[in-house]
């Protein structure tokens, strides 16, 4: 800074060190205050971060308990390790099943005859259509791949679920292939188009033919389905994993000739474990609050959040929610957490779980305990089912009125089906459009169908096996209407449900032609006296429609008029999840406090910048003042020296003589 290096020359006192000392003295109180405020705000931010984490940890166990499926846990045991059981809690129920393993599923294996060399010996030329299950591929064998190894490579690259290799038997080489999947449905078929003109002989490419008419390969392992007997009923599957027999259960069988007793029982302990997890997380939150907002009487000081309104608000909201009677359960056997053995420790404010009491209540009153924690709805009409609630649905009881039942789209033939209907290649193909977007083509088996029901069974079997319907997750039912004509009915309900025939070769023999079906209708009615919307069988209210806003029910059956009531219950866990979500939201209490603290830190940083500017100005002012004073002192010193010299000159000349 200009002039600061010359400070003190005139006076020897007004130096740059003195300026630094004065500036430092001006800085200290302000800087100490800003440092204190920074540390305080950062400590508060850290405290709110810990509080936020503890509140967040409470959400997961409560979210688990808010799902009714997690309050109806089951466990399954098998008396034999060779029969493993898997369980889907959402579908399982109590039961005991005897499983006898009659046969295990096998994957088919085939082997060719012996060849002198795998790379040099030619195997012929032409095409082979390879098929396994629903997949098929035609491969071309020519001069680029007409060896045993070349054929194996082509099979492996076909991607249809068949693997191939070449083995050295010691006497030559053989091609072996296996289906990747077990079961008769995945058996391998090879149909040859041999360039030598003969597709079935034991020469050229025909040596690899293996289908329903020609078997030039050796079947070393036959394709086989698994067979089990469950409670005396025989079941067959293509794999050793037995599914879709008993709701919620699947079995993996590993050994033939064994018997296992499968028992499915309520797993009360598993549910108690989930409740204990909630208790533990709540107590951890309480411990965090105590450390941040409690008061240490011995030390005589409180935590950094002691007396904080945000903490008190969170505590009060949780306490009120966890101790009150759940609305809708006022007259139930289980109404509060205390009824299931969850009590509050008066000394710590934490929760304690009496597992024995909880498991006893769950065993005796499973429906009420489920409602205590999870979202639930109870209907007075067995054909009204709760689908879901909305964010605005208020617990309560609401009337249901149906003015129109939902219907399914359908199509009926134009004439009754007679006896002895003949199906040939001239009238075996039919293409449907199902539910406005799925094209379904079937080819009926040739033959004479003695009765109309025989033809119904044939069409139904073809539709049941149709991949397009399976991919769309829907189905079509076939029967005879009142006139004896074929009738096709979509599984789906509502105005998007329909069945139409878009193409048919010649359906005159069984009364069908290209025709558009009759679309279904959506359910219509009211919920809580307010006009509801319909989507298939689902009747629902949109948002901002009063206390029942967002409520959805499924209406089955054909009855119209008053269909009773639905009582919506929002359990403790569901309400806690909603409360925690609000607390942690962007406009929640914690976010509001942290936003204010961050804003304060920004203001403190600005105050620091302002302080630096003020001190810079103060320093400049001191330097200017000191420079002026120093110049004046220097001038006075010069004047003093001049006067001194003049006085000395006026003294008598002999003043210093003897």
XYZ file of C-alpha atoms in Angstrom:
658
model
C 0.000 0.000 0.000
C 1.424 3.440 -0.963
C 3.156 5.236 1.894
C 2.958 2.346 4.385
C 6.671 1.497 4.028
C 7.640 5.074 4.996
C 5.404 5.188 8.061
C 7.300 6.138 11.281
C 10.169 7.894 9.530
C 9.021 11.260 10.785
C 7.855 10.206 14.235
C 9.432 6.882 14.977
C 6.024 5.919 16.511
C 3.305 5.860 13.813
C 4.671 2.716 12.128
C 3.090 -0.039 9.983
C 3.269 -2.362 13.011
C 1.014 0.011 14.881
C -1.456 -0.041 11.961
C -1.462 -3.863 11.993
C -2.108 -3.904 15.725
C -4.985 -1.465 15.471
C -6.559 -3.399 12.551
C -6.161 -6.691 14.453
C -7.812 -5.144 17.508
C -10.727 -4.060 15.307
C -10.980 -7.522 13.636
C -10.942 -9.765 16.728
C -14.382 -9.234 18.319
C -16.183 -9.380 14.973
C -14.244 -12.418 13.775
C -14.754 -14.229 17.091
C -18.479 -13.611 16.838
C -18.652 -14.896 13.232
C -16.545 -17.962 14.076
C -18.808 -18.761 17.019
C -21.933 -18.387 14.875
C -20.390 -20.565 12.133
C -19.474 -23.325 14.549
C -22.907 -23.173 16.164
C -24.759 -23.398 12.841
C -22.514 -26.216 11.583
C -23.082 -28.104 14.836
C -26.845 -27.649 14.439
C -26.655 -28.852 10.828
C -24.769 -31.956 11.968
C -27.360 -32.550 14.700
C -30.253 -32.264 12.247
C -28.392 -34.607 9.880
C -28.202 -37.224 12.648
C -31.879 -36.676 13.447
C -32.797 -37.042 9.776
C -30.851 -40.306 9.487
C -32.523 -41.744 12.596
C -35.991 -40.788 11.329
C -35.174 -42.271 7.907
C -34.127 -45.570 9.517
C -37.604 -45.875 11.030
C -39.272 -45.852 7.624
C -38.021 -49.225 6.320
C -39.369 -51.507 9.103
C -42.627 -49.581 9.143
C -42.932 -49.869 5.366
C -42.532 -53.632 5.718
C -45.227 -53.767 8.400
C -47.524 -51.594 6.286
C -47.814 -54.475 3.771
C -50.449 -56.968 4.905
C -48.497 -59.866 3.356
C -45.663 -59.289 5.831
C -48.050 -59.839 8.746
C -49.177 -63.245 7.519
C -45.832 -65.010 7.255
C -45.723 -68.756 6.674
C -42.927 -71.272 6.753
C -42.726 -74.578 4.912
C -40.803 -77.695 5.870
C -40.041 -80.889 3.994
C -39.437 -84.205 5.749
C -37.094 -85.343 2.952
C -34.130 -83.358 1.612
C -34.761 -84.768 -1.860
C -37.921 -82.671 -2.079
C -37.152 -78.988 -1.575
C -40.048 -76.622 -1.040
C -40.210 -72.900 -1.851
C -42.898 -70.616 -0.535
C -44.550 -67.409 -1.719
C -45.951 -65.753 1.408
C -48.399 -63.633 -0.552
C -50.256 -66.745 -1.774
C -49.477 -69.497 0.732
C -51.829 -70.866 3.360
C -51.702 -73.526 6.035
C -51.685 -77.104 4.860
C -50.050 -80.507 4.865
C -49.148 -82.332 1.654
C -47.673 -85.755 0.950
C -45.440 -85.657 -2.124
C -44.390 -88.922 -3.762
C -41.758 -88.669 -6.508
C -42.631 -91.214 -9.196
C -40.199 -90.074 -11.903
C -37.669 -87.308 -12.548
C -37.676 -85.199 -15.679
C -34.858 -85.819 -18.166
C -33.422 -83.919 -21.102
C -33.187 -85.922 -24.329
C -29.776 -86.851 -25.754
C -29.067 -88.145 -29.281
C -25.947 -89.576 -30.919
C -24.936 -90.117 -34.526
C -23.144 -93.057 -36.066
C -19.327 -93.205 -36.169
C -17.238 -91.073 -38.559
C -13.536 -91.480 -39.319
C -12.606 -87.845 -38.685
C -14.422 -84.882 -37.170
C -12.825 -82.261 -39.433
C -11.973 -84.070 -42.664
C -14.830 -86.515 -43.216
C -17.769 -84.938 -45.048
C -21.267 -85.567 -43.733
C -23.318 -84.539 -46.765
C -25.081 -81.366 -47.858
C -28.556 -79.879 -47.705
C -30.639 -78.394 -44.907
C -31.647 -79.590 -41.463
C -34.665 -78.172 -39.677
C -33.885 -78.440 -35.983
C -36.710 -78.183 -33.443
C -36.912 -78.256 -29.640
C -40.005 -77.163 -27.752
C -41.570 -74.174 -29.526
C -38.286 -73.104 -31.166
C -37.057 -74.221 -34.564
C -34.262 -73.232 -36.964
C -33.264 -74.396 -40.424
C -29.505 -74.646 -40.926
C -27.707 -75.060 -44.228
C -24.880 -77.586 -44.591
C -22.562 -77.030 -47.577
C -18.894 -77.051 -48.486
C -18.063 -74.560 -45.698
C -19.340 -76.640 -42.788
C -20.065 -80.176 -43.991
C -18.022 -81.947 -41.326
C -19.007 -83.405 -37.997
C -17.465 -80.464 -36.150
C -19.004 -77.983 -38.596
C -22.452 -79.502 -37.987
C -21.932 -79.319 -34.219
C -20.981 -75.645 -34.500
C -24.086 -74.846 -36.546
C -26.336 -76.558 -33.993
C -24.737 -74.663 -31.114
C -25.194 -71.359 -32.928
C -28.842 -72.032 -33.782
C -29.981 -70.650 -30.424
C -32.976 -72.950 -30.003
C -31.917 -74.685 -26.799
C -29.915 -77.605 -28.202
C -26.225 -78.150 -27.532
C -23.935 -80.368 -29.621
C -20.431 -81.717 -29.434
C -18.138 -84.317 -30.969
C -16.688 -87.145 -28.900
C -13.795 -89.438 -29.736
C -14.901 -92.992 -28.985
C -11.497 -94.487 -29.755
C -12.972 -96.180 -32.813
C -14.053 -92.934 -34.469
C -16.028 -89.772 -33.848
C -19.709 -89.342 -33.011
C -21.897 -86.247 -32.915
C -23.857 -85.946 -29.659
C -26.572 -83.416 -28.898
C -28.813 -82.695 -25.938
C -31.794 -80.525 -25.218
C -31.011 -77.797 -22.707
C -34.452 -78.228 -21.140
C -35.969 -81.354 -19.660
C -39.332 -82.868 -20.558
C -41.023 -84.460 -23.529
C -42.173 -81.059 -24.802
C -38.520 -80.155 -25.372
C -37.588 -83.322 -27.257
C -35.350 -82.771 -30.285
C -36.551 -83.217 -33.859
C -34.306 -83.078 -36.983
C -35.933 -83.069 -40.410
C -33.486 -83.329 -43.330
C -33.673 -82.086 -46.900
C -30.727 -84.026 -48.375
C -29.069 -82.843 -51.590
C -28.744 -86.492 -52.698
C -32.513 -86.613 -53.137
C -33.218 -89.138 -50.358
C -34.142 -87.622 -46.989
C -34.519 -90.795 -44.958
C -31.784 -93.241 -45.928
C -28.546 -93.926 -44.027
C -26.378 -91.965 -46.467
C -25.393 -88.298 -46.743
C -27.086 -85.761 -44.521
C -30.052 -88.106 -44.009
C -27.955 -89.931 -41.399
C -28.934 -87.125 -39.004
C -32.707 -87.351 -39.502
C -34.653 -87.943 -36.296
C -38.378 -87.179 -36.198
C -41.704 -88.897 -35.947
C -41.107 -91.029 -39.052
C -37.330 -91.404 -39.370
C -34.900 -92.241 -36.554
C -31.381 -92.396 -37.986
C -29.843 -91.094 -34.735
C -29.593 -93.122 -31.549
C -31.563 -91.850 -28.567
C -29.105 -92.324 -25.708
C -31.323 -90.611 -23.133
C -35.068 -90.332 -23.598
C -36.892 -87.081 -22.883
C -39.028 -87.583 -19.830
C -41.410 -85.513 -17.737
C -41.337 -85.521 -13.965
C -44.233 -87.258 -12.261
C -45.270 -86.730 -8.677
C -48.270 -87.735 -6.624
C -49.499 -84.985 -4.270
C -52.051 -86.156 -1.736
C -52.935 -88.991 -4.093
C -53.274 -86.852 -7.243
C -50.721 -87.460 -10.002
C -49.070 -84.385 -11.511
C -46.731 -84.209 -14.515
C -44.359 -81.369 -15.416
C -41.625 -80.921 -18.012
C -39.041 -80.000 -15.362
C -38.189 -81.171 -11.854
C -39.511 -77.906 -10.469
C -43.195 -78.517 -9.741
C -45.121 -75.239 -9.864
C -48.711 -74.040 -10.167
C -50.134 -76.981 -8.273
C -50.683 -75.497 -4.811
C -50.993 -71.727 -4.393
C -47.822 -70.285 -2.968
C -45.807 -73.513 -3.083
C -43.339 -75.007 -5.521
C -41.331 -78.212 -5.182
C -37.968 -79.209 -6.579
C -37.678 -82.992 -6.738
C -34.221 -84.561 -6.822
C -34.658 -88.309 -6.422
C -37.122 -90.896 -7.656
C -38.985 -93.177 -5.284
C -38.929 -90.857 -2.273
C -41.832 -89.507 -0.243
C -41.903 -86.246 1.681
C -44.462 -84.631 3.951
C -44.658 -80.883 3.356
C -46.089 -78.786 6.161
C -47.014 -75.119 5.809
C -47.618 -73.305 9.080
C -47.978 -69.748 10.321
C -44.556 -68.302 11.130
C -45.462 -66.066 14.050
C -41.808 -65.596 14.964
C -40.980 -64.098 11.570
C -43.691 -61.458 12.023
C -42.496 -60.769 15.583
C -38.984 -60.244 14.182
C -40.320 -57.549 11.850
C -42.101 -55.842 14.735
C -38.909 -56.062 16.832
C -37.034 -54.342 14.011
C -39.506 -51.457 14.203
C -39.111 -51.291 18.000
C -35.312 -51.262 17.664
C -35.331 -48.473 15.072
C -37.771 -46.429 17.141
C -35.569 -46.827 20.210
C -32.523 -45.833 18.157
C -34.404 -42.683 17.121
C -35.307 -42.030 20.750
C -31.650 -42.478 21.729
C -30.570 -40.017 19.042
C -33.118 -37.475 20.255
C -31.971 -37.941 23.854
C -28.338 -37.337 22.888
C -29.200 -34.252 20.853
C -32.038 -32.705 22.843
C -31.842 -34.276 26.314
C -30.622 -32.651 29.520
C -27.691 -33.967 31.578
C -28.620 -33.064 35.171
C -25.233 -34.076 36.556
C -23.308 -31.959 34.066
C -25.910 -29.231 34.231
C -26.200 -28.795 30.480
C -28.534 -29.805 27.685
C -27.894 -31.168 24.216
C -27.494 -28.867 21.261
C -31.177 -29.334 20.298
C -32.484 -29.083 23.858
C -35.811 -27.260 23.776
C -35.892 -27.323 19.950
C -39.459 -27.049 18.648
C -38.757 -29.263 15.622
C -37.608 -32.144 17.816
C -40.572 -31.704 20.162
C -42.924 -31.688 17.193
C -41.515 -34.950 15.793
C -41.671 -36.619 19.209
C -45.244 -35.505 19.832
C -46.472 -36.601 16.401
C -44.905 -40.054 16.735
C -46.118 -40.471 20.336
C -49.687 -39.547 19.421
C -49.668 -41.856 16.421
C -48.208 -44.858 18.259
C -50.366 -44.646 21.370
C -53.804 -43.831 19.997
C -56.580 -46.224 19.012
C -56.437 -46.912 15.282
C -59.540 -45.370 13.627
C -61.854 -48.166 12.513
C -60.711 -50.584 15.232
C -62.591 -48.956 18.105
C -64.695 -52.092 18.654
C -62.070 -54.661 17.635
C -60.259 -57.115 19.899
C -56.986 -55.366 19.075
C -57.069 -51.571 18.992
C -53.623 -50.245 20.020
C -49.977 -51.299 20.069
C -50.318 -51.914 23.801
C -52.903 -54.606 23.036
C -50.245 -56.626 21.193
C -47.528 -56.289 23.816
C -45.788 -53.097 22.654
C -45.459 -50.790 25.646
C -43.617 -47.535 26.402
C -40.805 -47.508 28.950
C -41.584 -44.487 31.167
C -37.917 -43.998 32.093
C -36.422 -43.967 28.594
C -39.401 -43.143 26.391
C -38.484 -46.159 24.250
C -40.654 -49.121 23.271
C -40.570 -52.682 24.597
C -41.998 -55.753 22.846
C -43.458 -58.716 24.712
C -43.027 -61.347 21.985
C -45.192 -63.932 23.723
C -48.120 -61.515 23.943
C -47.634 -60.398 20.359
C -47.553 -63.934 18.938
C -50.576 -64.924 21.039
C -52.606 -61.965 19.745
C -51.480 -62.570 16.163
C -52.505 -66.211 16.426
C -55.895 -65.389 17.940
C -56.785 -62.185 16.054
C -54.763 -62.200 12.803
C -57.145 -59.905 10.941
C -57.206 -57.257 13.660
C -53.430 -57.349 14.157
C -52.966 -56.923 10.419
C -55.316 -53.930 10.445
C -53.462 -52.508 13.462
C -50.297 -52.159 11.370
C -51.194 -52.276 7.697
C -53.645 -50.658 5.364
C -56.836 -52.704 5.238
C -60.419 -52.435 4.101
C -63.426 -54.481 5.186
C -66.486 -54.833 2.995
C -69.984 -55.929 3.932
C -70.549 -57.497 0.474
C -68.388 -60.524 -0.361
C -68.353 -59.482 -4.033
C -66.833 -56.084 -3.273
C -63.043 -56.251 -2.842
C -60.669 -53.489 -1.774
C -58.105 -52.660 -4.469
C -56.166 -49.690 -3.106
C -56.422 -46.294 -1.470
C -55.093 -42.924 -2.509
C -52.923 -40.412 -0.714
C -56.066 -38.474 0.154
C -58.185 -41.386 1.385
C -59.353 -40.772 4.950
C -60.044 -43.785 7.222
C -63.790 -44.296 7.508
C -66.832 -46.203 6.271
C -68.260 -45.474 2.813
C -71.368 -46.635 0.924
C -71.034 -48.488 -2.389
C -73.767 -48.341 -5.040
C -73.533 -50.105 -8.412
C -75.670 -48.845 -11.283
C -74.093 -51.118 -13.920
C -72.056 -54.283 -13.492
C -68.970 -54.758 -15.663
C -69.269 -57.093 -18.644
C -66.824 -58.986 -20.879
C -66.420 -58.602 -24.602
C -67.655 -61.595 -26.587
C -68.454 -62.965 -30.002
C -71.056 -65.565 -31.016
C -71.193 -67.521 -34.233
C -73.975 -66.991 -36.724
C -75.290 -70.557 -36.672
C -75.391 -73.549 -34.329
C -72.584 -76.117 -34.500
C -73.742 -79.459 -35.813
C -72.444 -82.970 -35.262
C -69.577 -84.577 -37.186
C -67.909 -81.291 -38.188
C -65.052 -82.025 -40.597
C -61.873 -79.956 -40.273
C -59.450 -80.012 -43.206
C -56.672 -77.790 -44.524
C -59.415 -75.772 -46.224
C -61.076 -74.595 -43.014
C -58.593 -75.044 -40.166
C -57.107 -71.514 -39.801
C -58.746 -68.761 -37.707
C -57.308 -65.381 -36.682
C -58.819 -63.393 -33.821
C -58.236 -59.911 -32.508
C -58.487 -59.928 -28.720
C -58.988 -56.816 -26.570
C -58.250 -54.490 -29.449
C -54.541 -55.175 -29.744
C -53.621 -58.860 -29.696
C -53.680 -60.867 -32.916
C -54.214 -64.571 -32.259
C -53.911 -67.222 -34.976
C -54.775 -70.882 -34.428
C -54.761 -73.945 -36.673
C -57.253 -76.672 -35.771
C -56.262 -80.316 -35.979
C -57.667 -82.065 -39.019
C -60.365 -84.610 -38.311
C -64.054 -85.151 -37.720
C -65.489 -83.823 -34.449
C -68.425 -85.994 -33.478
C -70.118 -83.511 -31.122
C -70.175 -79.712 -30.818
C -68.428 -80.043 -27.450
C -65.567 -81.941 -29.104
C -65.011 -78.956 -31.397
C -65.258 -76.548 -28.433
C -62.586 -78.547 -26.608
C -60.295 -78.476 -29.653
C -60.605 -74.688 -30.133
C -60.159 -74.081 -26.398
C -56.990 -76.200 -26.304
C -55.504 -74.259 -29.231
C -56.307 -70.907 -27.589
C -54.904 -72.056 -24.251
C -51.590 -72.953 -25.925
C -51.380 -69.755 -27.977
C -48.186 -67.818 -27.333
C -49.648 -64.410 -28.252
C -52.383 -64.744 -25.626
C -49.878 -65.930 -23.033
C -47.570 -63.012 -23.797
C -50.479 -60.583 -23.419
C -51.397 -62.157 -20.085
C -54.973 -62.845 -21.102
C -57.185 -65.681 -22.303
C -60.345 -66.426 -24.257
C -63.031 -68.894 -23.115
C -64.967 -70.955 -25.656
C -68.431 -72.455 -25.097
C -71.809 -72.817 -26.788
C -74.417 -70.091 -26.400
C -78.133 -70.665 -25.930
C -78.634 -71.344 -29.629
C -75.798 -73.875 -29.829
C -73.450 -71.468 -31.668
C -69.786 -71.088 -30.749
C -69.204 -68.262 -28.295
C -65.833 -66.629 -27.531
C -65.521 -64.540 -24.358
C -62.539 -62.414 -23.338
C -61.173 -62.968 -19.851
C -60.964 -59.176 -19.478
C -63.799 -56.917 -18.310
C -64.591 -53.409 -19.514
C -64.824 -51.350 -22.664
C -61.412 -52.491 -23.961
C -62.522 -56.122 -23.767
C -63.589 -57.746 -27.031
C -63.109 -60.728 -29.337
C -63.361 -60.388 -33.128
C -62.604 -62.750 -36.017
C -60.372 -60.927 -38.502
C -59.589 -63.850 -40.812
C -61.045 -67.309 -41.390
C -60.637 -69.684 -44.322
C -64.129 -71.206 -44.411
C -66.036 -71.306 -41.152
C -69.394 -72.192 -42.687
C -69.123 -75.755 -41.391
C -69.126 -74.485 -37.802
C -71.029 -71.191 -38.091
C -68.151 -68.659 -38.050
C -67.220 -65.761 -40.330
C -65.212 -62.551 -40.136
C -67.126 -60.438 -37.632
C -66.539 -57.842 -34.928
C -67.595 -58.867 -31.449
C -69.502 -56.923 -28.825
C -67.269 -54.893 -26.512
C -67.646 -55.175 -22.759
C -68.699 -52.365 -20.448
C -67.046 -50.794 -17.428
C -68.660 -50.938 -14.004
C -70.566 -47.777 -13.026
C -71.767 -46.513 -9.672
C -71.003 -44.306 -6.676
C -68.649 -44.369 -3.681
C -69.605 -42.295 -0.635
C -72.493 -40.892 -2.670
C -70.168 -39.435 -5.292
C -70.215 -40.501 -8.943
C -67.256 -42.837 -9.462
C -65.323 -43.830 -12.577
C -65.120 -47.364 -13.915
C -62.223 -49.342 -15.378
C -63.335 -52.884 -16.069
C -64.574 -54.191 -12.718
C -62.752 -51.472 -10.753
C -64.861 -48.604 -9.420
C -62.846 -45.640 -8.162
C -62.893 -42.020 -7.098
C -60.319 -39.570 -8.395
C -58.502 -36.974 -6.307
C -60.285 -34.101 -4.544
C -63.506 -36.079 -4.192
C -63.899 -35.855 -0.444
C -62.775 -38.248 2.277
C -62.951 -41.292 -0.048
C -60.735 -39.689 -2.707
C -58.495 -42.272 -4.390
C -60.435 -45.268 -3.049
C -60.680 -48.187 -5.507
C -62.853 -51.294 -5.208
C -63.323 -54.317 -7.463
C -66.966 -55.166 -8.092
C -67.674 -58.774 -9.089
C -71.034 -60.380 -9.772
C -73.941 -58.876 -11.671
C -76.007 -57.352 -8.861
C -76.792 -53.637 -9.045
C -78.114 -51.233 -6.447
C -76.850 -50.850 -2.882
C -73.795 -53.093 -2.425
C -73.120 -52.337 1.234
C -70.168 -50.503 2.688
C -66.387 -50.503 2.759
C -64.514 -49.543 5.920
C -61.030 -48.266 5.202
C -58.486 -48.673 8.021
C -55.029 -47.125 7.914
C -52.835 -48.957 10.419
C -50.048 -47.607 12.602
C -47.276 -48.636 10.196
C -48.931 -47.092 7.164
C -49.603 -43.858 9.040
C -46.036 -43.787 10.376
C -44.617 -44.196 6.875
C -46.758 -41.273 5.725
C -45.686 -39.177 8.737
C -41.991 -39.935 8.213
C -42.337 -39.097 4.525
C -43.828 -35.723 5.437
C -41.108 -35.044 8.021
C -38.385 -35.848 5.479
C -40.016 -34.069 2.549
C -38.513 -31.015 0.884
C -40.972 -28.785 2.744
C -40.868 -30.789 5.977
C -39.758 -29.617 9.408
C -36.151 -30.856 9.171
C -35.621 -29.488 5.652
C -37.032 -26.134 6.771
C -34.594 -25.919 9.692
C -31.554 -27.014 7.666
C -32.446 -24.595 4.894
C -32.549 -21.783 7.450
C -29.180 -22.831 8.891
C -27.559 -23.008 5.465
C -28.925 -19.576 4.703
C -27.418 -18.310 7.989
C -24.032 -19.762 7.000
C -24.255 -17.972 3.678
C -25.035 -14.728 5.515
C -22.076 -15.299 7.862
C -19.815 -15.793 4.862
C -21.098 -12.535 3.428
C -20.489 -10.861 6.803
C -16.872 -12.074 6.618
C -16.482 -10.504 3.193
C -18.050 -7.285 4.454
C -15.687 -7.341 7.459
C -12.670 -7.664 5.169
C -13.871 -4.730 3.105
C -14.474 -2.627 6.238
C -11.046 -3.513 7.664
C -9.373 -2.716 4.358
C -11.055 0.698 4.404
C -10.105 1.123 8.074
C -6.466 0.270 7.321
C -6.391 2.709 4.421
C -7.858 5.416 6.644
C -5.265 4.756 9.389
C -2.408 4.841 6.893
C -3.660 8.133 5.466
C -4.050 9.632 8.901
C -0.687 8.314 10.133
C 1.037 9.494 6.950
C -0.326 13.009 7.390
C 0.615 13.109 11.071
C 4.048 11.687 10.331
C 4.636 14.341 7.671
C 3.622 17.082 10.097
C 5.916 15.675 12.796
C 8.775 15.483 10.277
C 8.128 19.111 9.338
C 8.117 20.158 12.980
C 11.340 18.227 13.551
C 12.942 20.073 10.639
C 11.757 23.398 12.016
C 13.183 22.510 15.423
C 16.544 21.692 13.914
C 16.560 24.960 11.951
C 15.719 27.026 15.038
C 18.354 25.208 17.013
C 20.929 25.987 14.361
C 19.929 29.666 14.228
C 20.094 30.030 17.996
C 23.505 28.479 17.993
C 24.669 30.997 15.374
C 23.532 33.990 17.476
C 25.551 32.976 20.527
C 28.704 35.182 21.406
C 31.693 34.200 19.355
C 33.824 33.718 22.447
C 31.205 31.527 24.109
C 33.444 28.495 23.719
C 36.824 30.250 24.178
C 38.955 30.105 27.363
